[in-house]
C-alpha atoms as a printed R data frame, in Angstrom:
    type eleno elety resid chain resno       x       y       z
1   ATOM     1    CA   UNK     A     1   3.478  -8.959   3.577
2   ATOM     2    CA   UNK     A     2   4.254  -6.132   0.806
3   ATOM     3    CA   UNK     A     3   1.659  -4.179  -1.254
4   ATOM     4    CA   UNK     A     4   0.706  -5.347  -4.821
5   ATOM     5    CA   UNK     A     5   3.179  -2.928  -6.952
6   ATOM     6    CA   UNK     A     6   6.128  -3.539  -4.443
7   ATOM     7    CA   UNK     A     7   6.571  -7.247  -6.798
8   ATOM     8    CA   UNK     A     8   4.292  -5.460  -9.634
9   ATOM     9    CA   UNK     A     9   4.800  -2.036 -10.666
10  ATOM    10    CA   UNK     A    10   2.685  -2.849 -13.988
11  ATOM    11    CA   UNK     A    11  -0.462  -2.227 -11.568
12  ATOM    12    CA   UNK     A    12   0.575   1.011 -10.517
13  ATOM    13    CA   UNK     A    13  -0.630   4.480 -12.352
14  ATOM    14    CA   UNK     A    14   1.172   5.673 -14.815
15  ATOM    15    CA   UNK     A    15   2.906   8.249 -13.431
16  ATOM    16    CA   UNK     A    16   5.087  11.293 -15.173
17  ATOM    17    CA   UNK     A    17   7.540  13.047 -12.441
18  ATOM    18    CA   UNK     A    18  10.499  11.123 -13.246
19  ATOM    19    CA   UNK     A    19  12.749  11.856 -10.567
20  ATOM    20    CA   UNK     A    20   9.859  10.744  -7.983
21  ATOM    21    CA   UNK     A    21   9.294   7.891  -9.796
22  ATOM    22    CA   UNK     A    22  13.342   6.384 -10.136
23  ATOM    23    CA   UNK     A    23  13.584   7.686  -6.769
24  ATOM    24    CA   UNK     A    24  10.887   5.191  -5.580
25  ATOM    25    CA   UNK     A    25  12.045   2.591  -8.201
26  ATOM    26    CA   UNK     A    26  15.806   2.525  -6.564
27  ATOM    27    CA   UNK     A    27  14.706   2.251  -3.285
28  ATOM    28    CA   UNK     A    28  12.043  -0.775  -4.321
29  ATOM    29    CA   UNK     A    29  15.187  -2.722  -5.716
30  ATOM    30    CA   UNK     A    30  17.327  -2.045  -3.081
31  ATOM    31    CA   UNK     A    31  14.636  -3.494  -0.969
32  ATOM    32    CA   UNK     A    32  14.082  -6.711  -3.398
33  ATOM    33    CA   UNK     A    33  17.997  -7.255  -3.195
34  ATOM    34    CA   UNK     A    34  17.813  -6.991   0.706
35  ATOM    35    CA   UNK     A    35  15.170  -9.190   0.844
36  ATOM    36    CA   UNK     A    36  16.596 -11.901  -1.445
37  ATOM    37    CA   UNK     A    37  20.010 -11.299   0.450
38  ATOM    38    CA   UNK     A    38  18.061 -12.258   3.390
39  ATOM    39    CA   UNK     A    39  16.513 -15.022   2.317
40  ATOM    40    CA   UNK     A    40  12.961 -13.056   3.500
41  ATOM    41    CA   UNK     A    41   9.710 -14.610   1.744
42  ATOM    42    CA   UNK     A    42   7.123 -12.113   0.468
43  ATOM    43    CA   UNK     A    43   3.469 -12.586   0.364
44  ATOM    44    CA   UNK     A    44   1.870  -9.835  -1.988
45  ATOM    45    CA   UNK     A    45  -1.221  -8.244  -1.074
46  ATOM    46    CA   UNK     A    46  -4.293  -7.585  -3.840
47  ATOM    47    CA   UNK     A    47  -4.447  -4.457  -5.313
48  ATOM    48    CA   UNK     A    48  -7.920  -3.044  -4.694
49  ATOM    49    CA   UNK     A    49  -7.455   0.154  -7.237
50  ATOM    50    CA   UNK     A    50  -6.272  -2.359 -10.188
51  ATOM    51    CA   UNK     A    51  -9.287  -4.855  -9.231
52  ATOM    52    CA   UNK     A    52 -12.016  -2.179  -9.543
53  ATOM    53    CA   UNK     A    53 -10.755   0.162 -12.227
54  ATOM    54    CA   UNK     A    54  -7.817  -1.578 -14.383
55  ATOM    55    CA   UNK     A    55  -4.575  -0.431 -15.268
56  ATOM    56    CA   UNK     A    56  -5.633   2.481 -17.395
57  ATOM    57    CA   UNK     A    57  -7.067   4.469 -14.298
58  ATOM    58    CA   UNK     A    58  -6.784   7.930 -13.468
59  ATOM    59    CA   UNK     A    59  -5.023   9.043 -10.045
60  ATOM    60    CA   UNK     A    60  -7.157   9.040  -7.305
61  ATOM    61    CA   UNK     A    61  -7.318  10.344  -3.714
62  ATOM    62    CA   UNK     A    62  -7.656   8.831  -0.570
63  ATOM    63    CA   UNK     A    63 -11.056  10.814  -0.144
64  ATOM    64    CA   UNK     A    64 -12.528   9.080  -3.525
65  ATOM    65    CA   UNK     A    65 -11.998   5.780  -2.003
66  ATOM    66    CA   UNK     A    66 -13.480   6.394   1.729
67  ATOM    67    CA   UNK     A    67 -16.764   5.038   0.769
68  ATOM    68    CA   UNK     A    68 -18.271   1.767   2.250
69  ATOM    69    CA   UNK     A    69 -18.514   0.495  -1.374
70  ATOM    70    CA   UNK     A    70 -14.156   0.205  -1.829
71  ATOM    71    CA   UNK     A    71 -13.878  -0.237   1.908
72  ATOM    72    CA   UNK     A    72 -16.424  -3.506   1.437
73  ATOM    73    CA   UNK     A    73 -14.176  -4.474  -1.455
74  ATOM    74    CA   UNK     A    74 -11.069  -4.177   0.417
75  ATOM    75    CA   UNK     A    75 -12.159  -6.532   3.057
76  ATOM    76    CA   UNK     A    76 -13.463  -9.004   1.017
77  ATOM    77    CA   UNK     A    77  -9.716  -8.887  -0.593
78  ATOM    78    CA   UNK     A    78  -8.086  -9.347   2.694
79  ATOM    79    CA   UNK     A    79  -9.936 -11.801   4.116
80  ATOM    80    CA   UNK     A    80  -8.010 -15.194   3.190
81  ATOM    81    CA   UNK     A    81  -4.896 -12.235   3.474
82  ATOM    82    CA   UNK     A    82  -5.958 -12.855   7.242
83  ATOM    83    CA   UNK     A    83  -6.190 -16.726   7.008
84  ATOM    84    CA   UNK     A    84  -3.513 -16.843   5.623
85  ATOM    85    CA   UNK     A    85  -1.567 -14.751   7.757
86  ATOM    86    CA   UNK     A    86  -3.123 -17.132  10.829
87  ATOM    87    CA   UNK     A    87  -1.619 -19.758   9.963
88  ATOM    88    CA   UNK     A    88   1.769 -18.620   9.674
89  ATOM    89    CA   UNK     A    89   1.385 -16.866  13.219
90  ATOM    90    CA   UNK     A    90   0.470 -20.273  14.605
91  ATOM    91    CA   UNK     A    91   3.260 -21.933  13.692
92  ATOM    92    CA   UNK     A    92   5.873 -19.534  15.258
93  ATOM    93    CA   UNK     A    93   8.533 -22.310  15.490
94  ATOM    94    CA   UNK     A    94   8.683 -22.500  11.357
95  ATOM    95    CA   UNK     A    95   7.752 -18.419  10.359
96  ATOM    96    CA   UNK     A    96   8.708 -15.235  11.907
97  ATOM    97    CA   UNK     A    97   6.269 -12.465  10.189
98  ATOM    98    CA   UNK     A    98   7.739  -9.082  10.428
99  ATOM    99    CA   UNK     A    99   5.503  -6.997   9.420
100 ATOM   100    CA   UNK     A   100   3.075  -5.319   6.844
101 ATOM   101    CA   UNK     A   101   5.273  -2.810   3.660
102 ATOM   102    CA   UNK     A   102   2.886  -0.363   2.380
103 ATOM   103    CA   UNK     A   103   3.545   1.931  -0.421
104 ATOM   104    CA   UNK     A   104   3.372   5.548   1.418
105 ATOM   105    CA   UNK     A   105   1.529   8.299  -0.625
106 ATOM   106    CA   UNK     A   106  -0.746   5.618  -2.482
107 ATOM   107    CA   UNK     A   107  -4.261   6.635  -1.688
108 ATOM   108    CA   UNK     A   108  -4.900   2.428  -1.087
109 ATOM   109    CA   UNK     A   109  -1.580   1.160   0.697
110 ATOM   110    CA   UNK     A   110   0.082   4.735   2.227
111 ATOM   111    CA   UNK     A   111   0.765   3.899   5.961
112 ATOM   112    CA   UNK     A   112   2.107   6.767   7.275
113 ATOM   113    CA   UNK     A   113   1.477   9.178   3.878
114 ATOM   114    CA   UNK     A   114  -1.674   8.954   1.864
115 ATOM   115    CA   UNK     A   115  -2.522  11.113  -1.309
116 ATOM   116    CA   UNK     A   116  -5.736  13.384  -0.466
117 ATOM   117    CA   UNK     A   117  -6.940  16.084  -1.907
118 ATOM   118    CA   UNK     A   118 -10.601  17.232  -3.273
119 ATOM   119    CA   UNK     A   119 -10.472  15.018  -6.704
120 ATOM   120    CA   UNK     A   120 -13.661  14.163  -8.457
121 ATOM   121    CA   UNK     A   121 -15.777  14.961 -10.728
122 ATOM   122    CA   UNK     A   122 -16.359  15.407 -14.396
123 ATOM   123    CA   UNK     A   123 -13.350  16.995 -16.245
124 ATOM   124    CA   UNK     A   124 -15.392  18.943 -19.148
125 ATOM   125    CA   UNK     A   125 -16.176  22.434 -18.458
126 ATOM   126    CA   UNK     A   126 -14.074  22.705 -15.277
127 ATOM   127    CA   UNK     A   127 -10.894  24.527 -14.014
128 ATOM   128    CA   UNK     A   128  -9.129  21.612 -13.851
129 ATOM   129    CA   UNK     A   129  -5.781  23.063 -12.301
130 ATOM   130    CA   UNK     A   130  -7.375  24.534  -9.243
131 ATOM   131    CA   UNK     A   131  -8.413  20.832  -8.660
132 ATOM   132    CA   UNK     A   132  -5.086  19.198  -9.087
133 ATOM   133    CA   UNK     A   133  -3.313  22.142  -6.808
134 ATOM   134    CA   UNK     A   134  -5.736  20.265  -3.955
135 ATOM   135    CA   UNK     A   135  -3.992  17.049  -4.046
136 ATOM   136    CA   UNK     A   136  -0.817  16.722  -1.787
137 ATOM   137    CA   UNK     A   137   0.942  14.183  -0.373
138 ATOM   138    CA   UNK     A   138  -0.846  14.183   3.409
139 ATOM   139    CA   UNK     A   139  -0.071  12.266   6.903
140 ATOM   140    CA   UNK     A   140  -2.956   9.063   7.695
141 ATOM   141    CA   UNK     A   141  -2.890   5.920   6.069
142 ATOM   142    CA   UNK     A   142  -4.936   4.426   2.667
143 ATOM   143    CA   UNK     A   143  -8.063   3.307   2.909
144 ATOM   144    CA   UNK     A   144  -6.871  -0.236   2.037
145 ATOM   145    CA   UNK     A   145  -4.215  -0.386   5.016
146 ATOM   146    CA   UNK     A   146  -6.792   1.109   7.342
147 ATOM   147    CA   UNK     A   147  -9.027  -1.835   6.861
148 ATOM   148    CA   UNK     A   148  -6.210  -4.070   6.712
149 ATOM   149    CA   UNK     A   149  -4.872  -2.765  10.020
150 ATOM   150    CA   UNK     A   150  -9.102  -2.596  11.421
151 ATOM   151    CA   UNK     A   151  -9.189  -6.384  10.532
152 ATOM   152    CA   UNK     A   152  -5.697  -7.289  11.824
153 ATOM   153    CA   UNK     A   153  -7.250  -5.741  15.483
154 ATOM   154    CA   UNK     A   154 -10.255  -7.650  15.069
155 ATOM   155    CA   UNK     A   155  -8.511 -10.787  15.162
156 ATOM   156    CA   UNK     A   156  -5.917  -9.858  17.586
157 ATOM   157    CA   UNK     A   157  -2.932 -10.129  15.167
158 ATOM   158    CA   UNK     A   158  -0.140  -7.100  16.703
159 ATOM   159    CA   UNK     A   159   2.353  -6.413  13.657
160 ATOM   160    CA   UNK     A   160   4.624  -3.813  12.794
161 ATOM   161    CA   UNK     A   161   2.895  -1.797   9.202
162 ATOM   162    CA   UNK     A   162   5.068   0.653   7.377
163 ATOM   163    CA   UNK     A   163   5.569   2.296   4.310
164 ATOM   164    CA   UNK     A   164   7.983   2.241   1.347
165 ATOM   165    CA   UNK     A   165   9.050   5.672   0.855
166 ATOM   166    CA   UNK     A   166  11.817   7.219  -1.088
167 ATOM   167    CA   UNK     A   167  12.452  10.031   1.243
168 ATOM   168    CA   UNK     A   168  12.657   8.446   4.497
169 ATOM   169    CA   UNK     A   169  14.590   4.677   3.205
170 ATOM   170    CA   UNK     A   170  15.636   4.055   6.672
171 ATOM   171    CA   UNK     A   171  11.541   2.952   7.894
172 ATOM   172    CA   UNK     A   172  11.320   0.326   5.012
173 ATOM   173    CA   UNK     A   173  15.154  -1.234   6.015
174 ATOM   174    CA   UNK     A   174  13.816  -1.723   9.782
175 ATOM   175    CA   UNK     A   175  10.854  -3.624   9.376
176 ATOM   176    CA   UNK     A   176  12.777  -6.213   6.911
177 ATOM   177    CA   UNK     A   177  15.293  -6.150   9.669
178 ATOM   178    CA   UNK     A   178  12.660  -7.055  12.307
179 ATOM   179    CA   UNK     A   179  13.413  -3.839  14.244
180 ATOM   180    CA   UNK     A   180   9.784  -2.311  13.671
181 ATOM   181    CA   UNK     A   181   7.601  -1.764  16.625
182 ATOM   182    CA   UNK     A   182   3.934  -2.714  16.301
């Protein structure tokens, strides 16, 4: 199971540091060709941020989207994720599942890196920079992969999660691999 913008990158924010961004973008290819190599079958997980706000959103923060209103949304988004992911689990003789591939530093699908920082607000008459210096790359998960793994407990489904990220390659490679630990 892969986040949304692993297979769609159209949903993700527009985003402007360029060597962050191809650095990201090489290692999400070299992932793809690993997986087709493999002969590994994806199942893409909803996008919470592009269901409530579009693809012309701002940025946001992990903190904006720890509310029950987005955590409510999220779970009504993974729930046939779970079914679905049931059903594969009880036929163990026809699917191996390896795991869960967040998208670490998304404020939504970060496993092991989340984006927080004290964003809100209305822009006009504000010292906007001070705000932005707040937001930094941070250790927990999203808000949408903490629900995710909160419902995978409640059913009793054990699965290796991790996190696409460009600095640390190595974490995505294992779990395709199947040599993630829950």
């Amino acid at each position: 199971m892969v986040s949304h913008c692993l297979l769609n990158t159209a949903a993700k924010v527009k985003r402007f540091k360029e060597k962050a961004v191809a650095d990201e973008e090489a290692l999400r290819r070299d992932i793809l060709e690993e997986v087709l190599q493999s002969g590994i079958q994806l199942i893409q997980l909803p996008c919470p941020e592009f269901v409530l706000y579009g693809s012309r959103r701002w940025g946001h923060t992990r903190e904006q989207f720890d509310n029950v209103f987005y955590r409510q949304k999220c779970r009504e988004l993974l729930a046939p994720v779970i079914l679905e992911l049931k059903e594969y689990l009880s036929r163990p003789e026809e699917f191996e599942v390896l795991g869960i591939l967040g998208i670490d530093g998304s404020p939504s699908c970060g496993v092991k890196y989340t984006c927080s920082g004290d964003w809100g607000g209305e822009f006009s008459g504000r010292e906007v920079d001070g705000v932005l210096k707040t937001v930094r790359l941070a250790d927990g998960q999203g808000v949408l992969m903490e629900v995710f793994a909160n419902m995978l407990r409640e059913n009793e489904i054990v699965l290796p999660m991790d996190g696409l990220f460009a600095g640390e390659r190595e974490r995505a490679f294992a779990l395709l691999k199947g040599n993630a630990t829950p």
